[in-house]
């Protein structure tokens, strides 16, 4: 077997591919007879690897995104065949894991230190491939493996990124380019923002590079089949196109970028501070309603011979638009450069109709000729700005910018990269921000990237076939409105430590400043924040900002992390802090010229990246081979168990847990289950053993609702929620629709936090390590007082601390009717460990008693073996429980998948039986542990 891995990530001067080429078996080349072209095409069509599923799931918590990609492929050929997995990821993202399953063998990623001596060699490999792969703002991950005939391959890729706010919106982009039509294609994005989601939109699919695809980008609205569910703080977006819908977008399977844009509520001018797990905090600063600062801007445009044609024409058109957008208080100038530096005016001019007209005429007459003197053009632009600021004494009341555009490398004047960087940095003196745009494949993008990085600017890359004009206008729009300059954000040094960057040269409208750190005093409820900045005058904001545990993020799993040194690492704000810190260390390393300081920064960045399991220029990823000691991933539905995200095991961080170690013992499906349950449509049953009464009731929920079944987060630390799906009602029935439990989620908060998500086909256990177990195989997994036992296609038993046990029955249909759905039933086997304050639709009745206050005429006093009333007699039986008095009737109900029939007292009106209202039992998200019921609401008999 031949395994090849390649990776390009969006960090300048980065080093490395995922691993070295490895080979097993015979890889010698064979030479065959020449085959006619038509026959070769037919052979390729017959034997092309089949992608059976492509799924992407992102969870965004407080702007920090965890993304997991799952791809399953089948070699249909009669001989061994090479299969390639390719995924474009955001350039700013860090890969955290890559795992492959080939047949019964798992190749699991492990983040390791990168040796310094390999840096130069790997650097060259990366730089060479970057030119060819990826679109603007993305890098391409590739994995290639030779697998046996008729065998399967599963690729699992995970990465993390902090979303940046641009033009007033956060943008999350997922590449959907499976290269073929896929039977099951799913993109799911969950967004949790405790401050509230104000706007959310799903854009049409965008694909600017591939011909014959992305036709939907000119359409309005979300892509077909997109479903959006949203409340104040939570949003779920699902894109699940059928094969026919995929074909209408792109026959070649290159659908494009799935893009979500959203923004959040901001109430305080000094920003929003969030804290999770009483330790790490993040400060989001994005003030609004401030008057814009005047701009001093010099446009420096490449007019060398290589800009001839479309590039220069589009650039000129864009500048015409930008000049009209300048404000009356702004000042500007224009430089065109080739082997000569041509300056429009010898000083900056004010924005007047005449100056705008003359500037447009100057740009219009620019003609491409000669070479590229980058150093000379930058020096002239900086000199113009320095002179203007010095002569007008407005340094603190304006922002000086250079917008620099080129399509090539330095060929005239100073051509040495390091000297150009040093000359620019010395001349700008930190007072001038340089924003660079590189067009095409021949540009020295590393030089532009470092020019911007060292001079408080940003950089963008525009590919040859893209519209340079619209890219330039979009880039300018991000920086067109400076609101603050020279920003200092301070916190009390005795309260916070390990804070990320707190000094910022500028703040532009629609962007955001993000600072993360660690609280020394974990019990504080307010944090003093002081912001000093300039906005035409000196601005000082001082206030004590409330700091508290983040309600949403605290109970939602973003991505499970392995523990380090015994500490829990599931805190998403710690991940965010690590991400920001590593990024800043990498940038400092790039800018520093002192070898000793560079080495110190390298070691610090490497140590933190290792601890956080980030793939960076200073870390590498090795694949560890292990064999899965179980039968192949097959179930009664053929390939269904081998497709989609329900894999045997997935470790998002490449931990030391070996796949074989989770299969400890077979599970005995013969279990003892109490009657207290929620199953079927759903039908609820509550057993009161002391009074030998069984009560039942129904809940008519809505598809998509998440019901609180057991809520005991404050005491035992256990929460159980159930998500409903809908189905049409059977013919001639009294209901309009049916609902079933599709997902049961369990949050265990003590002694350590663990998350369980159970569906009819898989169990996901997040607790230190992330395990994904198929429901078609019997196995037992246990750790930290939590045991999960799977009986193949029958049930899942969850035992917590030996005192709490839940049994989830699995209902599968081989040939489901239109009104049937694969679903789950929830049974409480043991509730000894749950407290007396437990609530929820089922939890409120645990540790309670009930009795009948009246009986129907002719009914036996033995409530366990009653006789039925006569037809002409009215039932007046009243059930008394927890202070509620509810009329009930006798009924028979089937439980345990129809295997047992029980007698129960049926409450026709469930609202009279339950505390509160139906809406009080709706969870905001699957792992929501909040409850509206306090200790005083539970009324005794």
mmCIF file of N, CA and C in Angstrom, residues 358-440:
data_model
loop_
_atom_site.group_PDB
_atom_site.id
_atom_site.type_symbol
_atom_site.label_atom_id
_atom_site.label_comp_id
_atom_site.label_asym_id
_atom_site.label_seq_id
_atom_site.Cartn_x
_atom_site.Cartn_y
_atom_site.Cartn_z
ATOM 1 N N UNK A 358 -9.167 65.037 -11.723
ATOM 2 C CA UNK A 358 -7.794 65.025 -12.219
ATOM 3 C C UNK A 358 -7.093 63.705 -11.871
ATOM 4 N N UNK A 359 -7.383 63.170 -10.709
ATOM 5 C CA UNK A 359 -6.790 61.895 -10.339
ATOM 6 C C UNK A 359 -7.234 60.784 -11.264
ATOM 7 N N UNK A 360 -8.505 60.786 -11.635
ATOM 8 C CA UNK A 360 -9.027 59.762 -12.555
ATOM 9 C C UNK A 360 -8.370 59.888 -13.932
ATOM 10 N N UNK A 361 -8.148 61.134 -14.375
ATOM 11 C CA UNK A 361 -7.478 61.334 -15.665
ATOM 12 C C UNK A 361 -6.059 60.794 -15.612
ATOM 13 N N UNK A 362 -5.360 61.035 -14.503
ATOM 14 C CA UNK A 362 -3.975 60.544 -14.354
ATOM 15 C C UNK A 362 -3.943 59.016 -14.404
ATOM 16 N N UNK A 363 -4.877 58.396 -13.690
ATOM 17 C CA UNK A 363 -4.933 56.922 -13.682
ATOM 18 C C UNK A 363 -5.259 56.405 -15.075
ATOM 19 N N UNK A 364 -6.199 57.074 -15.754
ATOM 20 C CA UNK A 364 -6.615 56.623 -17.078
ATOM 21 C C UNK A 364 -5.440 56.597 -18.062
ATOM 22 N N UNK A 365 -4.510 57.517 -17.927
ATOM 23 C CA UNK A 365 -3.402 57.604 -18.869
ATOM 24 C C UNK A 365 -2.208 56.732 -18.476
ATOM 25 N N UNK A 366 -2.302 55.985 -17.404
ATOM 26 C CA UNK A 366 -1.220 55.055 -17.046
ATOM 27 C C UNK A 366 -1.094 53.983 -18.126
ATOM 28 N N UNK A 367 0.123 53.695 -18.543
ATOM 29 C CA UNK A 367 0.344 52.650 -19.556
ATOM 30 C C UNK A 367 1.404 51.682 -19.049
ATOM 31 N N UNK A 368 1.217 50.382 -19.308
ATOM 32 C CA UNK A 368 2.154 49.375 -18.801
ATOM 33 C C UNK A 368 3.461 49.370 -19.580
ATOM 34 N N UNK A 369 4.572 49.447 -18.850
ATOM 35 C CA UNK A 369 5.885 49.401 -19.495
ATOM 36 C C UNK A 369 6.960 49.191 -18.443
ATOM 37 N N UNK A 370 8.069 48.573 -18.830
ATOM 38 C CA UNK A 370 9.235 48.485 -17.963
ATOM 39 C C UNK A 370 9.145 47.420 -16.883
ATOM 40 N N UNK A 371 10.079 47.526 -15.891
ATOM 41 C CA UNK A 371 10.214 46.553 -14.817
ATOM 42 C C UNK A 371 9.449 46.962 -13.565
ATOM 43 N N UNK A 372 9.924 46.451 -12.385
ATOM 44 C CA UNK A 372 9.171 46.620 -11.137
ATOM 45 C C UNK A 372 10.103 47.086 -10.024
ATOM 46 N N UNK A 373 10.005 48.362 -9.660
ATOM 47 C CA UNK A 373 10.819 48.911 -8.579
ATOM 48 C C UNK A 373 9.954 49.046 -7.322
ATOM 49 N N UNK A 374 9.802 47.952 -6.608
ATOM 50 C CA UNK A 374 8.945 47.941 -5.418
ATOM 51 C C UNK A 374 9.521 48.820 -4.316
ATOM 52 N N UNK A 375 10.818 48.720 -4.063
ATOM 53 C CA UNK A 375 11.441 49.495 -2.982
ATOM 54 C C UNK A 375 11.309 51.001 -3.242
ATOM 55 N N UNK A 376 11.599 51.452 -4.449
ATOM 56 C CA UNK A 376 11.515 52.875 -4.762
ATOM 57 C C UNK A 376 10.105 53.410 -4.617
ATOM 58 N N UNK A 377 9.101 52.630 -5.051
ATOM 59 C CA UNK A 377 7.716 53.088 -4.962
ATOM 60 C C UNK A 377 7.275 53.223 -3.512
ATOM 61 N N UNK A 378 7.627 52.248 -2.685
ATOM 62 C CA UNK A 378 7.247 52.309 -1.274
ATOM 63 C C UNK A 378 7.935 53.484 -0.571
ATOM 64 N N UNK A 379 9.210 53.697 -0.848
ATOM 65 C CA UNK A 379 9.925 54.799 -0.209
ATOM 66 C C UNK A 379 9.314 56.146 -0.580
ATOM 67 N N UNK A 380 8.930 56.299 -1.849
ATOM 68 C CA UNK A 380 8.321 57.562 -2.270
ATOM 69 C C UNK A 380 6.958 57.772 -1.594
ATOM 70 N N UNK A 381 6.156 56.730 -1.491
ATOM 71 C CA UNK A 381 4.851 56.847 -0.846
ATOM 72 C C UNK A 381 4.968 57.178 0.632
ATOM 73 N N UNK A 382 5.912 56.527 1.327
ATOM 74 C CA UNK A 382 6.112 56.796 2.756
ATOM 75 C C UNK A 382 6.585 58.236 2.959
ATOM 76 N N UNK A 383 7.487 58.715 2.081
ATOM 77 C CA UNK A 383 7.993 60.075 2.204
ATOM 78 C C UNK A 383 6.865 61.101 2.043
ATOM 79 N N UNK A 384 5.957 60.863 1.099
ATOM 80 C CA UNK A 384 4.822 61.766 0.911
ATOM 81 C C UNK A 384 3.968 61.858 2.172
ATOM 82 N N UNK A 385 3.694 60.696 2.794
ATOM 83 C CA UNK A 385 2.855 60.685 3.987
ATOM 84 C C UNK A 385 3.561 61.332 5.174
ATOM 85 N N UNK A 386 4.838 61.001 5.363
ATOM 86 C CA UNK A 386 5.590 61.599 6.482
ATOM 87 C C UNK A 386 5.651 63.120 6.365
ATOM 88 N N UNK A 387 5.882 63.600 5.160
ATOM 89 C CA UNK A 387 5.949 65.047 4.955
ATOM 90 C C UNK A 387 4.600 65.716 5.243
ATOM 91 N N UNK A 388 3.527 65.087 4.790
ATOM 92 C CA UNK A 388 2.203 65.690 4.987
ATOM 93 C C UNK A 388 1.854 65.761 6.480
ATOM 94 N N UNK A 389 2.096 64.667 7.199
ATOM 95 C CA UNK A 389 1.769 64.634 8.631
ATOM 96 C C UNK A 389 2.629 65.648 9.395
ATOM 97 N N UNK A 390 3.932 65.715 9.056
ATOM 98 C CA UNK A 390 4.829 66.646 9.757
ATOM 99 C C UNK A 390 4.450 68.104 9.497
ATOM 100 N N UNK A 391 4.079 68.406 8.276
ATOM 101 C CA UNK A 391 3.783 69.798 7.928
ATOM 102 C C UNK A 391 2.414 70.256 8.448
ATOM 103 N N UNK A 392 1.526 69.305 8.704
ATOM 104 C CA UNK A 392 0.174 69.685 9.138
ATOM 105 C C UNK A 392 -0.117 69.341 10.591
ATOM 106 N N UNK A 393 0.822 68.649 11.262
ATOM 107 C CA UNK A 393 0.695 68.345 12.695
ATOM 108 C C UNK A 393 -0.653 67.688 13.010
ATOM 109 N N UNK A 394 -0.983 66.617 12.300
ATOM 110 C CA UNK A 394 -2.275 65.932 12.513
ATOM 111 C C UNK A 394 -2.070 64.451 12.778
ATOM 112 N N UNK A 395 -0.889 64.081 13.262
ATOM 113 C CA UNK A 395 -0.591 62.657 13.423
ATOM 114 C C UNK A 395 -1.564 61.915 14.301
ATOM 115 N N UNK A 396 -2.007 62.549 15.417
ATOM 116 C CA UNK A 396 -2.913 61.861 16.347
ATOM 117 C C UNK A 396 -4.371 61.946 15.914
ATOM 118 N N UNK A 397 -4.652 62.738 14.905
ATOM 119 C CA UNK A 397 -6.048 62.965 14.530
ATOM 120 C C UNK A 397 -6.365 62.422 13.146
ATOM 121 N N UNK A 398 -5.499 61.575 12.611
ATOM 122 C CA UNK A 398 -5.760 60.981 11.303
ATOM 123 C C UNK A 398 -5.030 59.644 11.208
ATOM 124 N N UNK A 399 -5.318 58.905 10.144
ATOM 125 C CA UNK A 399 -4.704 57.596 9.911
ATOM 126 C C UNK A 399 -4.006 57.637 8.559
ATOM 127 N N UNK A 400 -2.732 57.224 8.527
ATOM 128 C CA UNK A 400 -1.956 57.240 7.282
ATOM 129 C C UNK A 400 -1.847 55.822 6.729
ATOM 130 N N UNK A 401 -2.218 55.666 5.462
ATOM 131 C CA UNK A 401 -2.261 54.345 4.833
ATOM 132 C C UNK A 401 -1.592 54.380 3.471
ATOM 133 N N UNK A 402 -0.985 53.232 3.110
ATOM 134 C CA UNK A 402 -0.556 52.990 1.738
ATOM 135 C C UNK A 402 -1.298 51.767 1.234
ATOM 136 N N UNK A 403 -1.944 51.899 0.087
ATOM 137 C CA UNK A 403 -2.562 50.750 -0.570
ATOM 138 C C UNK A 403 -1.681 50.414 -1.768
ATOM 139 N N UNK A 404 -1.034 49.259 -1.693
ATOM 140 C CA UNK A 404 0.026 48.884 -2.636
ATOM 141 C C UNK A 404 -0.423 47.671 -3.443
ATOM 142 N N UNK A 405 -0.373 47.787 -4.766
ATOM 143 C CA UNK A 405 -0.825 46.705 -5.644
ATOM 144 C C UNK A 405 0.254 46.379 -6.669
ATOM 145 N N UNK A 406 0.560 45.077 -6.790
ATOM 146 C CA UNK A 406 1.546 44.626 -7.780
ATOM 147 C C UNK A 406 1.210 43.225 -8.247
ATOM 148 N N UNK A 407 1.799 42.843 -9.383
ATOM 149 C CA UNK A 407 1.594 41.479 -9.886
ATOM 150 C C UNK A 407 2.925 40.735 -10.071
ATOM 151 N N UNK A 408 4.027 41.312 -9.548
ATOM 152 C CA UNK A 408 5.313 40.687 -9.836
ATOM 153 C C UNK A 408 6.276 40.710 -8.664
ATOM 154 N N UNK A 409 7.541 40.499 -9.000
ATOM 155 C CA UNK A 409 8.630 40.510 -8.029
ATOM 156 C C UNK A 409 9.502 41.740 -8.297
ATOM 157 N N UNK A 410 10.305 42.157 -7.317
ATOM 158 C CA UNK A 410 11.194 43.305 -7.558
ATOM 159 C C UNK A 410 12.253 42.957 -8.604
ATOM 160 N N UNK A 411 12.315 43.764 -9.661
ATOM 161 C CA UNK A 411 13.294 43.515 -10.728
ATOM 162 C C UNK A 411 14.187 44.717 -10.996
ATOM 163 N N UNK A 412 13.838 45.887 -10.458
ATOM 164 C CA UNK A 412 14.593 47.117 -10.705
ATOM 165 C C UNK A 412 14.904 47.763 -9.353
ATOM 166 N N UNK A 413 16.060 48.432 -9.273
ATOM 167 C CA UNK A 413 16.441 49.080 -8.025
ATOM 168 C C UNK A 413 16.851 48.041 -6.992
ATOM 169 N N UNK A 414 16.417 48.227 -5.759
ATOM 170 C CA UNK A 414 16.732 47.260 -4.700
ATOM 171 C C UNK A 414 15.859 46.007 -4.894
ATOM 172 N N UNK A 415 16.499 44.860 -5.104
ATOM 173 C CA UNK A 415 15.749 43.620 -5.344
ATOM 174 C C UNK A 415 15.903 42.614 -4.218
ATOM 175 N N UNK A 416 16.750 42.895 -3.237
ATOM 176 C CA UNK A 416 16.950 41.971 -2.127
ATOM 177 C C UNK A 416 15.781 42.114 -1.140
ATOM 178 N N UNK A 417 15.085 41.015 -0.878
ATOM 179 C CA UNK A 417 13.863 41.048 -0.070
ATOM 180 C C UNK A 417 14.107 41.622 1.319
ATOM 181 N N UNK A 418 15.138 41.162 1.997
ATOM 182 C CA UNK A 418 15.389 41.601 3.368
ATOM 183 C C UNK A 418 15.665 43.099 3.424
ATOM 184 N N UNK A 419 16.404 43.624 2.443
ATOM 185 C CA UNK A 419 16.691 45.058 2.434
ATOM 186 C C UNK A 419 15.434 45.872 2.174
ATOM 187 N N UNK A 420 14.560 45.382 1.293
ATOM 188 C CA UNK A 420 13.295 46.091 1.039
ATOM 189 C C UNK A 420 12.472 46.164 2.314
ATOM 190 N N UNK A 421 12.407 45.042 3.048
ATOM 191 C CA UNK A 421 11.648 45.011 4.302
ATOM 192 C C UNK A 421 12.236 45.973 5.328
ATOM 193 N N UNK A 422 13.558 45.946 5.487
ATOM 194 C CA UNK A 422 14.207 46.829 6.462
ATOM 195 C C UNK A 422 14.049 48.296 6.094
ATOM 196 N N UNK A 423 14.238 48.601 4.809
ATOM 197 C CA UNK A 423 14.082 49.988 4.370
ATOM 198 C C UNK A 423 12.672 50.508 4.644
ATOM 199 N N UNK A 424 11.674 49.663 4.357
ATOM 200 C CA UNK A 424 10.277 50.069 4.547
ATOM 201 C C UNK A 424 9.960 50.272 6.023
ATOM 202 N N UNK A 425 10.424 49.336 6.849
ATOM 203 C CA UNK A 425 10.140 49.411 8.281
ATOM 204 C C UNK A 425 10.783 50.638 8.914
ATOM 205 N N UNK A 426 12.027 50.949 8.518
ATOM 206 C CA UNK A 426 12.720 52.122 9.067
ATOM 207 C C UNK A 426 12.043 53.421 8.635
ATOM 208 N N UNK A 427 11.584 53.462 7.399
ATOM 209 C CA UNK A 427 10.965 54.694 6.901
ATOM 210 C C UNK A 427 9.571 54.904 7.505
ATOM 211 N N UNK A 428 8.791 53.824 7.649
ATOM 212 C CA UNK A 428 7.415 53.949 8.141
ATOM 213 C C UNK A 428 7.376 54.226 9.643
ATOM 214 N N UNK A 429 8.336 53.682 10.399
ATOM 215 C CA UNK A 429 8.470 53.930 11.845
ATOM 216 C C UNK A 429 7.194 53.595 12.626
ATOM 217 N N UNK A 430 6.434 52.636 12.128
ATOM 218 C CA UNK A 430 5.218 52.231 12.836
ATOM 219 C C UNK A 430 4.086 53.221 12.741
ATOM 220 N N UNK A 431 4.265 54.303 11.978
ATOM 221 C CA UNK A 431 3.247 55.344 11.870
ATOM 222 C C UNK A 431 2.394 55.217 10.623
ATOM 223 N N UNK A 432 2.830 54.372 9.693
ATOM 224 C CA UNK A 432 2.126 54.214 8.413
ATOM 225 C C UNK A 432 1.795 52.731 8.229
ATOM 226 N N UNK A 433 0.536 52.433 7.958
ATOM 227 C CA UNK A 433 0.101 51.052 7.730
ATOM 228 C C UNK A 433 0.071 50.770 6.233
ATOM 229 N N UNK A 434 0.647 49.629 5.855
ATOM 230 C CA UNK A 434 0.767 49.277 4.435
ATOM 231 C C UNK A 434 -0.128 48.079 4.141
ATOM 232 N N UNK A 435 -1.080 48.271 3.252
ATOM 233 C CA UNK A 435 -2.012 47.223 2.845
ATOM 234 C C UNK A 435 -1.650 46.793 1.428
ATOM 235 N N UNK A 436 -1.381 45.518 1.241
ATOM 236 C CA UNK A 436 -0.841 45.029 -0.041
ATOM 237 C C UNK A 436 -1.815 44.074 -0.720
ATOM 238 N N UNK A 437 -1.804 44.128 -2.040
ATOM 239 C CA UNK A 437 -2.612 43.227 -2.865
ATOM 240 C C UNK A 437 -1.702 42.633 -3.935
ATOM 241 N N UNK A 438 -1.646 41.309 -4.003
ATOM 242 C CA UNK A 438 -0.848 40.623 -5.017
ATOM 243 C C UNK A 438 -1.743 39.968 -6.047
ATOM 244 N N UNK A 439 -1.477 40.219 -7.317
ATOM 245 C CA UNK A 439 -2.308 39.686 -8.402
ATOM 246 C C UNK A 439 -1.528 38.605 -9.149
ATOM 247 N N UNK A 440 -2.161 37.467 -9.369
ATOM 248 C CA UNK A 440 -1.584 36.435 -10.220
ATOM 249 C C UNK A 440 -0.631 35.497 -9.514
#
